[in-house]
Amino acid sequence: MGLDITVLVVDWDHLERTPAAERLGMLEDAAYPDDDCDDGVGGTDAGVEHGWVRRPDTPWCALYEFFRTLGSFKPHFWAGQAWEDVRDFAEPDLRAALDVFLAGLFWLGPDDADTDTGAEDEPVVGLFPAERDPWHPRLLVVRTPEQVPDLARAWAVAAPLLEDLRAPYAVHAESPGRWTANFEEFAILVRDWGEVVTGASRSGRGLIGLPI
């Protein structure tokens, strides 16, 4: 079945006021409350297939639905692979900005990339003790409100330059038949992440990527 990802923008004060052992369960319940299980769109509000999902009973968080990914992590993984294939052919300013942006979200990054996002492990150690439980897969994204603005600044540089990647992507990264097969799919996914990061930065909130 593969790995899924559910991305939430979260009020960190609310998160930290919740006992550590209850935080993961609280996020899972907020993402997929029991009364949404049969709504036909993956546990979100009826009719929302792309964009923000906000519920009045959980004002401290918002869920983001990525365009046509069906909640799978595979498009994000393959977007990272595609970036590795094409980054050497990107303009320097775009390469530097996307290195920081993507490495802060879902791309591991090559050894030669300067990907300092301020996203060290120390700020989140102990935040989710349950993630060290073998029954709970590791969280896919954890970015505090202090870390998110660095990603937003990187995206602000990358966004107007992204179209310049179209031609080199077609030569070096296009791969028909796989997730994130062409530049259009790559750009849609990356711009969705830009929407998430920009929204989190403007609201002073953090990011959580749940493995569900």
mmCIF file of N, CA, C and O in Angstrom, residues 39-72:
data_model
loop_
_atom_site.group_PDB
_atom_site.id
_atom_site.type_symbol
_atom_site.label_atom_id
_atom_site.label_comp_id
_atom_site.label_asym_id
_atom_site.label_seq_id
_atom_site.Cartn_x
_atom_site.Cartn_y
_atom_site.Cartn_z
ATOM 1 N N ASP A 39 -16.854 10.287 4.301
ATOM 2 C CA ASP A 39 -17.255 11.403 3.458
ATOM 3 C C ASP A 39 -16.803 11.277 2.015
ATOM 4 O O ASP A 39 -17.143 12.093 1.186
ATOM 5 N N GLY A 40 -15.995 10.239 1.727
ATOM 6 C CA GLY A 40 -15.646 9.956 0.348
ATOM 7 C C GLY A 40 -14.442 10.698 -0.185
ATOM 8 O O GLY A 40 -14.054 10.518 -1.335
ATOM 9 N N VAL A 41 -13.786 11.537 0.613
ATOM 10 C CA VAL A 41 -12.599 12.234 0.135
ATOM 11 C C VAL A 41 -11.456 12.108 1.135
ATOM 12 O O VAL A 41 -10.786 13.058 1.484
ATOM 13 N N GLY A 42 -11.225 10.875 1.587
ATOM 14 C CA GLY A 42 -10.066 10.611 2.400
ATOM 15 C C GLY A 42 -10.109 11.185 3.793
ATOM 16 O O GLY A 42 -9.072 11.495 4.369
ATOM 17 N N GLY A 43 -11.279 11.339 4.374
ATOM 18 C CA GLY A 43 -11.358 11.799 5.745
ATOM 19 C C GLY A 43 -11.343 13.299 5.898
ATOM 20 O O GLY A 43 -11.132 13.805 6.985
ATOM 21 N N THR A 44 -11.535 14.064 4.835
ATOM 22 C CA THR A 44 -11.579 15.505 4.946
ATOM 23 C C THR A 44 -12.994 15.982 4.721
ATOM 24 O O THR A 44 -13.880 15.215 4.372
ATOM 25 N N ASP A 45 -13.228 17.281 4.907
ATOM 26 C CA ASP A 45 -14.554 17.833 4.693
ATOM 27 C C ASP A 45 -15.055 17.507 3.290
ATOM 28 O O ASP A 45 -14.299 17.545 2.321
ATOM 29 N N ALA A 46 -16.321 17.194 3.162
ATOM 30 C CA ALA A 46 -16.888 16.806 1.883
ATOM 31 C C ALA A 46 -16.620 17.861 0.823
ATOM 32 O O ALA A 46 -16.836 19.049 1.045
ATOM 33 N N GLY A 47 -16.152 17.418 -0.338
ATOM 34 C CA GLY A 47 -15.934 18.306 -1.459
ATOM 35 C C GLY A 47 -14.559 18.930 -1.525
ATOM 36 O O GLY A 47 -14.205 19.527 -2.539
ATOM 37 N N VAL A 48 -13.734 18.836 -0.478
ATOM 38 C CA VAL A 48 -12.400 19.424 -0.494
ATOM 39 C C VAL A 48 -11.405 18.378 -0.977
ATOM 40 O O VAL A 48 -11.080 17.448 -0.263
ATOM 41 N N GLU A 49 -10.942 18.530 -2.218
ATOM 42 C CA GLU A 49 -9.987 17.589 -2.780
ATOM 43 C C GLU A 49 -8.617 18.219 -2.987
ATOM 44 O O GLU A 49 -7.643 17.530 -3.267
ATOM 45 N N HIS A 50 -8.540 19.547 -2.889
ATOM 46 C CA HIS A 50 -7.272 20.244 -3.073
ATOM 47 C C HIS A 50 -7.318 21.549 -2.294
ATOM 48 O O HIS A 50 -8.289 22.296 -2.379
ATOM 49 N N GLY A 51 -6.279 21.796 -1.510
ATOM 50 C CA GLY A 51 -6.209 23.037 -0.755
ATOM 51 C C GLY A 51 -6.437 22.838 0.731
ATOM 52 O O GLY A 51 -6.320 21.734 1.260
ATOM 53 N N TRP A 52 -6.788 23.929 1.401
ATOM 54 C CA TRP A 52 -6.904 23.928 2.854
ATOM 55 C C TRP A 52 -8.205 23.288 3.331
ATOM 56 O O TRP A 52 -9.251 23.510 2.750
ATOM 57 N N VAL A 53 -8.083 22.539 4.406
ATOM 58 C CA VAL A 53 -9.238 21.998 5.121
ATOM 59 C C VAL A 53 -9.167 22.532 6.543
ATOM 60 O O VAL A 53 -8.241 22.222 7.294
ATOM 61 N N ARG A 54 -10.150 23.349 6.909
ATOM 62 C CA ARG A 54 -10.202 23.927 8.256
ATOM 63 C C ARG A 54 -11.532 23.547 8.890
ATOM 64 O O ARG A 54 -12.569 23.611 8.241
ATOM 65 N N ARG A 55 -11.480 23.161 10.161
ATOM 66 C CA ARG A 55 -12.694 22.754 10.868
ATOM 67 C C ARG A 55 -12.906 23.660 12.070
ATOM 68 O O ARG A 55 -11.961 23.985 12.791
ATOM 69 N N PRO A 56 -14.139 24.043 12.341
ATOM 70 C CA PRO A 56 -14.403 24.946 13.465
ATOM 71 C C PRO A 56 -14.058 24.351 14.816
ATOM 72 O O PRO A 56 -13.764 25.096 15.762
ATOM 73 N N ASP A 57 -14.062 23.016 14.923
ATOM 74 C CA ASP A 57 -13.776 22.406 16.215
ATOM 75 C C ASP A 57 -12.277 22.231 16.473
ATOM 76 O O ASP A 57 -11.880 21.869 17.581
ATOM 77 N N THR A 58 -11.428 22.503 15.467
ATOM 78 C CA THR A 58 -9.977 22.440 15.664
ATOM 79 C C THR A 58 -9.328 23.689 15.054
ATOM 80 O O THR A 58 -8.574 23.609 14.077
ATOM 81 N N PRO A 59 -9.605 24.858 15.608
ATOM 82 C CA PRO A 59 -9.068 26.091 15.037
ATOM 83 C C PRO A 59 -7.552 26.219 15.163
ATOM 84 O O PRO A 59 -6.956 27.084 14.535
ATOM 85 N N TRP A 60 -6.950 25.357 15.976
ATOM 86 C CA TRP A 60 -5.511 25.414 16.198
ATOM 87 C C TRP A 60 -4.708 24.700 15.110
ATOM 88 O O TRP A 60 -3.465 24.694 15.149
ATOM 89 N N CYS A 61 -5.386 24.103 14.127
ATOM 90 C CA CYS A 61 -4.648 23.453 13.046
ATOM 91 C C CYS A 61 -5.451 23.493 11.756
ATOM 92 O O CYS A 61 -6.671 23.704 11.762
ATOM 93 N N ALA A 62 -4.762 23.303 10.638
ATOM 94 C CA ALA A 62 -5.397 23.200 9.326
ATOM 95 C C ALA A 62 -4.665 22.127 8.538
ATOM 96 O O ALA A 62 -3.444 21.976 8.651
ATOM 97 N N LEU A 63 -5.421 21.386 7.759
ATOM 98 C CA LEU A 63 -4.868 20.316 6.925
ATOM 99 C C LEU A 63 -4.773 20.816 5.489
ATOM 100 O O LEU A 63 -5.626 21.574 5.029
ATOM 101 N N TYR A 64 -3.740 20.373 4.770
ATOM 102 C CA TYR A 64 -3.605 20.749 3.368
ATOM 103 C C TYR A 64 -3.659 19.505 2.486
ATOM 104 O O TYR A 64 -2.902 18.553 2.693
ATOM 105 N N GLU A 65 -4.575 19.528 1.508
ATOM 106 C CA GLU A 65 -4.694 18.433 0.544
ATOM 107 C C GLU A 65 -3.919 18.793 -0.727
ATOM 108 O O GLU A 65 -4.204 19.793 -1.379
ATOM 109 N N PHE A 66 -2.925 17.983 -1.068
ATOM 110 C CA PHE A 66 -2.126 18.214 -2.267
ATOM 111 C C PHE A 66 -2.880 17.754 -3.512
ATOM 112 O O PHE A 66 -3.673 16.812 -3.465
ATOM 113 N N PHE A 67 -2.597 18.399 -4.629
ATOM 114 C CA PHE A 67 -3.333 18.170 -5.865
ATOM 115 C C PHE A 67 -3.088 16.773 -6.413
ATOM 116 O O PHE A 67 -1.973 16.421 -6.785
ATOM 117 N N ARG A 68 -4.136 15.961 -6.402
ATOM 118 C CA ARG A 68 -4.147 14.642 -7.040
ATOM 119 C C ARG A 68 -3.037 13.700 -6.574
ATOM 120 O O ARG A 68 -2.575 12.854 -7.328
ATOM 121 N N THR A 69 -2.631 13.813 -5.312
ATOM 122 C CA THR A 69 -1.657 12.856 -4.791
ATOM 123 C C THR A 69 -2.326 11.710 -4.044
ATOM 124 O O THR A 69 -1.665 10.726 -3.721
ATOM 125 N N LEU A 70 -3.631 11.855 -3.759
ATOM 126 C CA LEU A 70 -4.386 10.852 -3.004
ATOM 127 C C LEU A 70 -3.768 10.588 -1.634
ATOM 128 O O LEU A 70 -3.957 9.521 -1.056
ATOM 129 N N GLY A 71 -3.043 11.563 -1.111
ATOM 130 C CA GLY A 71 -2.432 11.414 0.202
ATOM 131 C C GLY A 71 -1.165 10.600 0.226
ATOM 132 O O GLY A 71 -0.557 10.421 1.285
ATOM 133 N N SER A 72 -0.710 10.101 -0.917
ATOM 134 C CA SER A 72 0.477 9.255 -0.959
ATOM 135 C C SER A 72 1.749 10.080 -0.810
ATOM 136 O O SER A 72 1.847 11.207 -1.310
#
